[in-house]
Amino acid sequence: MKTLRADCENCFGLCCVALPFTASADFAVSKDAGKPCANLRTDFGCGIHARLRDSGYSGCTVYDCFGAGQQVSQVTFGGTSWREAPDTARQMFDVFPVVRQLHELLWYVTQALTLDAARELHGKLRRRREHIEELTRLAPGALLKLDVGAEREQVNVLLLRASELVRAGAGTGRKKKDRRGADLMGARLRNADLRGVSLRGAYLIAADLTGADLRLADLIGADLRDADLSGADLTGCIFLTQPQLNAARGDAATRLPDGFTRPAHWS
């Protein structure tokens, strides 16, 4: 299966060049798309990687390409960097976010395939994963013509159904709330029972989720920036990503699903 975790040693620093950022609480300065970050070294490593947050680049610690960086660098462009072949730079930078979206879809499909409650969908999910993996191997020109939105819609139908099947087993004895896209910024949800709740795309920025029970909750696309997950139980939640955790706050008592890393900045 395709690697869906960033391997920066095999990437040409694409997220540090291809993507723009604006001076804010997340970035110390502004940078245009296609312009190398001032902290990018000649070997494509980050000169301040060990102190990104202290240097005002917390946004970099949240971002994850889901392995698209090494895919574009080593496969799509055959291991030849934009510095070695400047004429490929523009195309490489344009292709990177396309492949990143495809890899994100692969992450969700692969996660759905681990859900026993969604076994009836596994055949369709495997076929969809094979199809998307084939797309990631397309030539640069073909990737740029790809309708990623259409691919996302087809995947979303399967993920929605998988979510329904999983959340039906929350066993809380009550109807599961649908808080999809809800504005919960700064909400006081301390010790809240959110088992089996759909929080797809919900705005949970700076929400107090201390001690909340998020087992079997659907967190796909939920904005967890600065949300306090101290003591929260996320075991069994679905469609969570490492970038979401990196954007949140938590502590040693936060219970995480298998396969996730406790962010270094958590207390």
XYZ file of C-alpha atoms in Angstrom:
267
model
C 0.000 0.000 0.000
C 1.138 3.548 -0.740
C 2.855 5.323 2.145
C 0.555 8.001 3.529
C 2.953 9.622 5.957
C 5.351 12.417 5.079
C 8.933 11.357 4.349
C 10.710 14.702 4.248
C 14.094 13.139 3.475
C 12.753 12.024 0.091
C 10.939 15.262 -0.729
C 12.237 18.413 -2.409
C 10.823 20.669 0.305
C 7.620 21.081 -1.672
C 5.417 22.294 1.180
C 8.101 24.906 1.940
C 8.037 26.223 -1.624
C 4.794 25.405 -3.436
C 2.395 26.662 -0.767
C 1.763 30.284 0.268
C 1.326 31.489 3.827
C 0.356 34.760 5.436
C 1.888 36.453 8.458
C -0.339 35.510 11.389
C -0.343 33.607 14.654
C 0.672 30.567 12.586
C 3.440 32.106 10.478
C 6.006 34.750 11.360
C 6.069 36.205 7.821
C 4.167 36.028 4.540
C 5.324 33.997 1.554
C 3.976 33.655 -1.987
C 3.279 30.297 -3.631
C 6.324 29.082 -5.548
C 8.772 31.079 -3.440
C 11.101 29.078 -1.182
C 10.755 29.716 2.537
C 13.743 31.602 3.919
C 14.339 28.706 6.320
C 14.651 26.061 3.561
C 18.204 24.706 3.358
C 20.014 23.702 0.181
C 19.459 20.023 1.076
C 15.677 20.724 1.284
C 15.656 20.400 5.071
C 14.257 23.025 7.438
C 16.825 25.198 9.187
C 14.593 25.766 12.224
C 12.739 22.452 12.350
C 13.560 21.848 16.022
C 12.230 25.262 17.060
C 9.414 25.987 14.616
C 6.841 26.904 17.268
C 9.246 29.131 19.197
C 10.158 30.867 15.930
C 6.565 31.698 15.036
C 5.942 28.892 12.554
C 3.420 26.760 14.423
C 1.488 26.378 11.155
C 4.314 24.244 9.799
C 4.001 21.821 12.716
C 0.327 21.278 11.888
C 0.635 20.644 8.162
C 0.917 17.114 6.757
C 1.122 16.168 3.086
C 0.029 12.536 3.694
C 3.073 11.390 1.728
C 2.354 13.484 -1.364
C 5.734 15.234 -1.115
C 7.825 12.152 -1.708
C 5.336 10.846 -4.294
C 5.661 13.973 -6.438
C 9.417 14.261 -5.874
C 10.437 10.658 -6.440
C 7.690 9.218 -8.658
C 5.932 11.966 -10.614
C 9.189 13.786 -11.364
C 11.541 10.811 -11.138
C 13.794 12.118 -8.391
C 14.908 15.248 -10.254
C 14.412 18.360 -8.135
C 13.159 21.778 -9.162
C 16.623 23.127 -8.431
C 18.231 20.654 -10.808
C 15.605 21.286 -13.485
C 14.183 24.808 -12.984
C 11.940 24.439 -16.029
C 9.895 21.811 -14.142
C 9.439 23.929 -11.013
C 6.109 25.559 -11.867
C 4.523 22.282 -12.927
C 5.887 20.448 -9.899
C 4.500 23.087 -7.541
C 1.089 22.945 -9.248
C 0.954 19.146 -9.161
C 1.844 18.890 -5.466
C -1.501 20.120 -4.000
C -3.401 17.869 -6.430
C -1.546 14.772 -5.281
C -1.861 15.913 -1.674
C -5.659 15.876 -2.038
C -5.552 12.400 -3.564
C -3.384 11.132 -0.719
C -5.772 12.623 1.816
C -8.608 10.679 0.159
C -6.475 7.541 0.348
C -5.975 8.164 4.070
C -9.715 8.277 4.712
C -10.490 5.272 2.502
C -7.739 3.246 4.149
C -9.058 4.192 7.584
C -12.591 3.186 6.550
C -11.242 -0.238 5.574
C -10.236 -0.823 9.204
C -13.808 -0.349 10.451
C -15.477 -3.689 11.128
C -18.913 -2.085 11.292
C -18.476 -0.994 7.664
C -17.583 -4.450 6.327
C -20.388 -4.328 3.750
C -18.568 -1.418 2.086
C -15.065 -2.892 2.081
C -15.281 -4.198 -1.486
C -16.276 -0.801 -2.857
C -13.694 0.928 -0.676
C -10.884 -1.311 -1.916
C -11.832 -0.646 -5.534
C -11.961 3.070 -4.873
C -8.531 2.955 -3.208
C -7.026 1.098 -6.178
C -8.525 3.679 -8.535
C -7.108 6.638 -6.595
C -3.683 5.001 -6.333
C -3.687 4.694 -10.120
C -4.480 8.404 -10.384
C -1.483 9.316 -8.231
C 0.760 7.614 -10.783
C -0.450 9.773 -13.688
C 1.928 12.071 -15.566
C 2.061 15.725 -14.435
C -0.104 17.004 -17.284
C -2.819 14.441 -16.618
C -2.794 15.189 -12.892
C -3.346 18.876 -13.549
C -6.429 18.077 -15.654
C -7.900 15.813 -12.984
C -11.279 16.680 -11.448
C -10.362 16.045 -7.819
C -13.723 17.378 -6.674
C -15.510 14.591 -8.529
C -13.202 11.999 -6.990
C -13.870 13.451 -3.545
C -17.638 13.265 -4.056
C -17.480 9.567 -4.902
C -15.350 8.840 -1.857
C -17.570 10.935 0.387
C -20.628 8.811 -0.411
C -18.801 5.776 0.936
C -17.398 7.588 3.957
C -20.799 8.941 4.933
C -22.295 5.462 4.845
C -19.334 4.044 6.787
C -19.845 6.762 9.399
C -23.523 5.883 9.771
C -22.729 2.200 10.252
C -20.041 2.860 12.844
C -21.922 5.482 14.827
C -25.015 3.276 14.975
C -23.033 1.080 17.347
C -22.279 3.843 19.848
C -24.786 2.233 22.220
C -25.810 5.370 24.074
C -29.519 4.533 23.958
C -30.376 7.830 22.308
C -30.490 9.243 18.828
C -27.075 10.421 17.691
C -26.910 14.149 17.047
C -25.744 15.434 13.699
C -23.527 18.448 14.360
C -22.119 18.466 10.849
C -20.681 21.893 10.051
C -21.845 23.266 13.407
C -20.351 26.489 14.738
C -18.920 25.353 18.075
C -16.077 27.845 18.288
C -15.176 28.386 21.919
C -17.998 26.072 23.005
C -17.985 24.790 26.573
C -18.104 21.034 26.088
C -16.220 19.950 29.179
C -17.042 16.294 30.003
C -19.609 16.268 27.181
C -20.975 12.936 26.004
C -20.243 13.096 22.280
C -20.220 9.366 21.610
C -21.336 8.588 18.079
C -21.962 12.253 17.238
C -21.241 13.506 13.729
C -18.869 16.465 13.964
C -17.969 16.423 10.276
C -16.629 19.838 9.318
C -17.638 21.330 12.672
C -15.870 24.486 13.847
C -14.381 23.528 17.212
C -11.758 26.254 17.310
C -10.730 26.934 20.931
C -13.572 24.731 22.195
C -13.247 23.312 25.699
C -13.405 19.538 25.188
C -11.671 18.715 28.455
C -12.698 15.232 29.541
C -15.152 14.888 26.622
C -16.129 11.407 25.429
C -15.544 11.332 21.667
C -15.612 7.595 21.157
C -17.079 6.659 17.758
C -17.540 10.344 16.896
C -17.006 11.291 13.248
C -14.320 13.990 13.138
C -13.678 14.230 9.409
C -12.785 17.813 8.549
C -13.500 19.122 12.064
C -11.466 22.238 12.843
C -9.717 21.526 16.143
C -7.347 24.487 16.202
C -6.598 25.355 19.827
C -9.373 23.029 21.018
C -8.567 21.691 24.496
C -8.585 17.891 24.409
C -7.031 17.448 27.851
C -8.325 14.228 29.367
C -10.634 13.614 26.393
C -11.263 10.090 25.106
C -10.790 9.820 21.333
C -10.383 6.058 21.193
C -12.492 4.646 18.420
C -13.311 8.035 16.898
C -13.322 7.918 13.110
C -11.636 9.859 10.318
C -9.304 11.741 12.637
C -5.978 12.915 11.179
C -2.636 13.716 12.777
C -2.793 17.359 11.585
C -6.038 17.803 13.536
C -4.320 16.597 16.705
C -1.286 18.769 16.015
C -3.542 21.825 15.795
C -5.229 21.087 19.123
C -4.094 21.143 22.747
C -4.031 18.147 25.023
C -2.151 16.397 27.785
C -0.861 13.028 28.952
C -4.392 12.020 29.967
C -5.811 12.460 26.453
C -6.659 9.017 25.089
C -5.737 8.628 21.427
C -6.683 6.011 18.819
C -4.005 3.494 17.837
C -1.519 4.736 15.267
C -1.530 8.389 16.319
C 1.335 10.340 17.883
C 0.895 12.584 20.904
C 2.041 16.058 19.742
C 5.252 17.257 21.340
C 3.758 20.621 22.337
C 1.006 19.032 24.477
C 1.443 19.555 28.202
